[in-house]
Short mmCIF file of C-alpha atoms and ligand atoms in Angstrom, two decimals:
data_model
loop_
_atom_site.label_atom_id
_atom_site.label_comp_id
_atom_site.label_asym_id
_atom_site.label_seq_id
_atom_site.Cartn_x
_atom_site.Cartn_y
_atom_site.Cartn_z
CA MET A 247 77.54 -58.39 -71.92
CA TYR A 248 78.75 -59.35 -74.70
CA ILE A 249 79.60 -63.94 -73.66
CA GLY A 250 80.84 -66.32 -76.44
CA LEU A 251 79.38 -69.61 -75.82
CA SER A 252 81.70 -72.95 -76.95
CA GLY A 253 82.28 -76.62 -76.30
CA GLY A 254 82.17 -80.18 -77.84
CA ILE A 255 79.75 -81.57 -79.19
CA GLY A 256 78.04 -83.89 -77.49
CA SER A 257 79.28 -81.47 -74.49
CA GLY A 258 75.61 -79.53 -73.63
CA LYS A 259 76.52 -76.53 -75.60
CA SER A 260 73.45 -75.57 -76.90
CA THR A 261 70.79 -76.63 -74.01
CA VAL A 262 73.65 -74.28 -72.03
CA ALA A 263 71.96 -71.88 -74.49
CA LYS A 264 68.67 -72.50 -73.82
CA ILE A 265 68.64 -72.58 -70.33
CA LEU A 266 70.42 -69.31 -70.43
CA SER A 267 67.76 -67.78 -73.26
CA GLU A 268 64.99 -68.54 -70.74
CA LEU A 269 66.82 -66.70 -67.93
CA GLY A 270 66.90 -63.92 -69.97
CA ALA A 271 70.24 -64.00 -72.00
CA VAL A 272 69.50 -63.25 -76.00
CA VAL A 273 70.88 -66.44 -77.32
CA ILE A 274 72.75 -65.99 -80.62
CA ASP A 275 73.21 -69.02 -82.99
CA ALA A 276 76.00 -69.21 -84.73
CA ASP A 277 75.25 -71.90 -86.48
CA ALA A 278 71.34 -70.63 -86.94
CA ILE A 279 72.76 -67.24 -88.63
CA ALA A 280 74.86 -68.96 -91.28
CA LYS A 281 72.54 -71.18 -92.20
CA GLU A 282 70.30 -67.88 -92.79
CA VAL A 283 73.13 -65.64 -94.15
CA LEU A 284 72.87 -67.94 -97.55
CA GLU A 285 68.50 -68.31 -97.66
CA THR A 286 67.43 -66.69 -100.89
CA GLY A 287 67.79 -63.18 -101.15
CA GLN A 288 69.63 -62.70 -98.74
CA VAL A 289 73.32 -61.22 -98.56
CA GLY A 290 75.83 -64.63 -99.26
CA TYR A 291 73.01 -66.66 -101.99
CA GLU A 292 73.85 -65.05 -105.15
CA ASN A 293 77.01 -64.83 -104.19
CA VAL A 294 77.80 -68.62 -103.80
CA ILE A 295 75.91 -69.24 -106.81
CA HIS A 296 77.86 -66.66 -108.97
CA ASN A 297 81.41 -68.71 -107.21
CA PHE A 298 79.98 -72.28 -107.23
CA GLY A 299 76.95 -71.98 -109.84
CA ASP A 300 73.62 -73.55 -110.13
CA SER A 301 74.08 -77.09 -109.42
CA VAL A 302 74.40 -76.20 -105.90
CA LEU A 303 71.10 -75.74 -106.15
CA ASP A 304 67.58 -77.63 -105.12
CA PRO A 305 64.50 -77.64 -107.07
CA THR A 306 63.36 -75.22 -106.11
CA GLY A 307 65.66 -72.61 -106.36
CA ASN A 308 67.39 -72.66 -102.56
CA ILE A 309 70.90 -73.83 -101.80
CA ASP A 310 71.00 -77.02 -100.74
CA ARG A 311 74.03 -76.98 -98.24
CA LYS A 312 74.35 -80.69 -97.77
CA LYS A 313 75.07 -80.84 -101.88
CA LEU A 314 77.42 -77.05 -100.74
CA ALA A 315 79.02 -78.84 -99.04
CA GLU A 316 80.23 -81.76 -100.56
CA LEU A 317 81.28 -79.48 -103.31
CA VAL A 318 84.20 -77.82 -100.95
CA PHE A 319 84.52 -80.95 -99.31
CA GLN A 320 88.31 -82.17 -100.09
CA ASP A 321 88.76 -78.70 -101.95
CA GLU A 322 90.52 -75.93 -99.83
CA THR A 323 89.68 -73.26 -102.33
CA LYS A 324 87.07 -73.29 -102.15
CA LEU A 325 86.05 -74.09 -98.46
CA ALA A 326 88.66 -70.74 -98.92
CA LYS A 327 85.82 -68.81 -100.79
CA LEU A 328 83.27 -70.11 -98.69
CA GLU A 329 84.39 -68.67 -96.22
CA SER A 330 84.99 -65.39 -96.99
CA ILE A 331 81.28 -65.09 -98.55
CA VAL A 332 79.84 -66.42 -94.87
CA HIS A 333 81.47 -64.79 -92.55
CA PRO A 334 80.63 -60.95 -93.36
CA ALA A 335 78.01 -61.79 -93.93
CA VAL A 336 77.31 -63.64 -90.69
CA VAL A 337 79.52 -60.58 -88.78
CA SER A 338 76.84 -58.04 -90.44
CA ARG A 339 73.98 -59.37 -89.92
CA VAL A 340 75.35 -60.06 -86.20
CA THR A 341 76.42 -56.27 -85.59
CA GLN A 342 73.08 -55.48 -86.87
CA ILE A 343 71.53 -58.02 -84.20
CA ARG A 344 73.39 -56.76 -81.38
CA GLU A 345 72.22 -53.09 -82.82
CA SER A 346 69.30 -53.29 -82.09
CA LEU A 347 69.15 -54.14 -78.36
CA PRO A 348 69.66 -52.20 -75.56
CA ASP A 349 72.61 -52.19 -74.23
CA SER A 350 71.40 -53.54 -71.34
CA ALA A 351 70.96 -57.02 -72.85
CA ILE A 352 73.35 -59.93 -71.58
CA VAL A 353 74.16 -60.95 -74.95
CA VAL A 354 75.42 -65.10 -75.91
CA TYR A 355 76.50 -66.02 -78.73
CA ASP A 356 76.31 -69.34 -79.53
CA THR A 357 79.36 -70.59 -81.89
CA PRO A 358 81.23 -74.48 -81.78
CA LEU A 359 83.78 -73.05 -82.81
CA LEU A 360 84.71 -70.51 -80.78
CA ILE A 361 88.29 -72.00 -80.21
CA GLU A 362 89.45 -73.19 -83.85
CA LYS A 363 88.26 -69.47 -85.27
CA GLY A 364 90.18 -67.44 -82.50
CA LEU A 365 87.28 -65.39 -81.56
CA GLN A 366 87.19 -65.87 -77.50
CA ASP A 367 89.12 -61.60 -77.63
CA GLN A 368 85.31 -60.93 -79.05
CA PHE A 369 83.95 -61.37 -75.52
CA ASP A 370 83.52 -59.45 -72.69
CA THR A 371 83.08 -63.07 -70.74
CA VAL A 372 83.67 -66.93 -72.36
CA LEU A 373 81.75 -69.12 -71.34
CA ILE A 374 83.44 -72.72 -72.05
CA VAL A 375 80.65 -76.41 -71.56
CA LEU A 376 82.62 -79.41 -70.52
CA ALA A 377 81.68 -82.60 -69.86
CA ASP A 378 83.61 -86.18 -70.01
CA LEU A 379 83.80 -88.23 -72.82
CA GLU A 380 81.62 -90.94 -71.74
CA SER A 381 78.62 -88.49 -71.00
CA ARG A 382 79.31 -86.67 -74.55
CA ARG A 383 79.92 -89.98 -76.52
CA GLU A 384 76.17 -91.52 -74.95
CA ARG A 385 74.24 -88.12 -75.49
CA LEU A 386 75.84 -87.82 -78.47
CA LEU A 387 74.87 -91.87 -78.87
CA SER A 388 71.12 -91.34 -78.10
CA ARG A 389 70.38 -88.22 -80.58
CA GLY A 390 71.21 -91.54 -82.89
CA LEU A 391 74.93 -91.17 -84.01
CA LEU A 392 76.92 -93.23 -84.91
CA LEU A 393 80.54 -93.89 -82.61
CA LYS A 394 83.36 -93.73 -85.37
CA ASP A 395 81.03 -90.54 -85.97
CA ILE A 396 81.44 -89.72 -83.24
CA ASP A 397 84.78 -89.82 -82.39
CA ALA A 398 86.30 -88.35 -85.64
CA ARG A 399 84.73 -85.33 -84.32
CA ILE A 400 85.96 -85.20 -81.71
CA ALA A 401 88.61 -85.76 -82.96
CA ASN A 402 88.54 -82.84 -85.49
CA GLN A 403 87.44 -80.24 -82.28
CA ALA A 404 89.64 -78.65 -80.05
CA THR A 405 90.67 -79.53 -77.61
CA ASP A 406 89.39 -79.61 -73.44
CA GLU A 407 93.05 -78.56 -72.90
CA GLN A 408 92.76 -75.66 -76.06
CA ARG A 409 88.84 -74.47 -74.33
CA LYS A 410 90.07 -74.39 -70.41
CA ALA A 411 92.69 -72.17 -71.61
CA VAL A 412 90.31 -69.87 -73.62
CA ALA A 413 87.48 -70.00 -70.26
CA ASP A 414 86.58 -67.55 -67.73
CA VAL A 415 83.80 -69.53 -66.59
CA LEU A 416 83.70 -73.17 -67.03
CA ILE A 417 80.42 -75.79 -66.89
CA VAL A 418 81.71 -78.94 -65.87
CA ASN A 419 78.44 -81.20 -66.87
CA ASP A 420 78.85 -84.73 -66.07
CA GLY A 421 75.76 -84.46 -63.98
CA THR A 422 72.35 -84.59 -64.58
CA MET A 423 69.87 -82.62 -66.11
CA GLN A 424 69.28 -80.69 -62.51
CA GLU A 425 72.59 -80.16 -61.46
CA LEU A 426 72.84 -78.46 -65.03
CA LYS A 427 69.79 -75.78 -64.41
CA GLU A 428 71.54 -75.39 -60.73
CA ASN A 429 75.21 -74.77 -61.68
CA VAL A 430 74.11 -72.31 -65.80
CA THR A 431 71.88 -71.27 -63.14
CA ASN A 432 74.41 -69.66 -60.61
CA VAL A 433 76.64 -67.98 -63.51
CA TRP A 434 73.84 -66.88 -64.90
CA GLN A 435 73.63 -65.04 -61.25
CA GLN A 436 77.00 -63.50 -60.95
CA LEU A 437 76.91 -62.40 -64.90
CA SER A 438 73.68 -60.69 -64.29
CA ALA A 439 74.40 -59.05 -61.01
P1 LIG B 133 75.65 -80.41 -80.34
O1 LIG B 133 77.66 -79.95 -81.30
O2 LIG B 133 76.21 -81.34 -81.15
O3 LIG B 133 74.50 -79.37 -80.77
P2 LIG B 133 76.32 -79.72 -77.88
O4 LIG B 133 76.58 -79.65 -76.78
O5 LIG B 133 75.18 -78.22 -78.28
O6 LIG B 133 76.05 -80.88 -79.02
P3 LIG B 133 73.66 -80.06 -76.72
O7 LIG B 133 72.75 -80.95 -77.49
O8 LIG B 133 72.60 -79.78 -75.89
O9 LIG B 133 74.89 -80.19 -76.80
O10 LIG B 133 73.00 -82.24 -75.69
C1 LIG B 133 73.48 -82.83 -76.18
C2 LIG B 133 72.80 -83.70 -75.52
O11 LIG B 133 72.40 -84.59 -74.60
C3 LIG B 133 71.08 -83.31 -76.18
O12 LIG B 133 69.59 -84.18 -76.11
C4 LIG B 133 71.06 -82.93 -74.45
O13 LIG B 133 69.09 -83.39 -73.82
C5 LIG B 133 71.74 -84.11 -73.76
N1 LIG B 133 71.88 -83.62 -72.68
C6 LIG B 133 72.43 -82.52 -72.60
N2 LIG B 133 73.25 -82.55 -70.99
C7 LIG B 133 72.42 -83.30 -70.30
C8 LIG B 133 72.87 -84.19 -69.09
N3 LIG B 133 73.14 -83.07 -68.19
N4 LIG B 133 71.79 -84.75 -68.34
C9 LIG B 133 71.24 -85.24 -69.67
N5 LIG B 133 71.51 -85.38 -70.84
C10 LIG B 133 72.31 -84.35 -71.44
#
């Protein structure tokens, strides 16, 4: 079974992924894979240097993700180029991981961009984590983010209405951590039944 997991910043998506992994799911973290494919020796590495030059490297020869982000930020052509390098590399790595797993595995693809990238049809089930705005702000503030940055990022992401429209299962994370665990455990029991 292939499950897509998403949610807005601060909703608790990563926490849900962790709980699902503890319950027995195989979680594939899309952000981690996107980083991995640009590591030295990986498929995206040479491609990035070929297209963006040595200036995106740090002194040890690794891709400096911050420099790369600055380079493509506000330049749509460069951003599209980078995506055309990273996207196929991620798809191929994810396919490789999935093929290495037994058919019985319950695989959760954890991605913040499920809706923005229109990935919903790839999955047997789409799981969306929602939380009210105040809880999200509070959680992210206590993680050290600034309110203006939190609100800017929320405004840039898909809306809760868009998330609800693609969700097969909603996990509402407005309560305590214990409530979230119970909620996710119930969902897991239904998915793995
Ligand atoms: P991001 O998009 O930034 O990765 P996220 O949606 O993955 O965010 P998490 O990292 O899971 O969110 O959660 C944000 C913070 O809120 C974390 O510090 C997490 O421990 C905390 N948190 C999540 N759910 C709850 C809850 N129900 N009660 C208290 N704290 C929570």
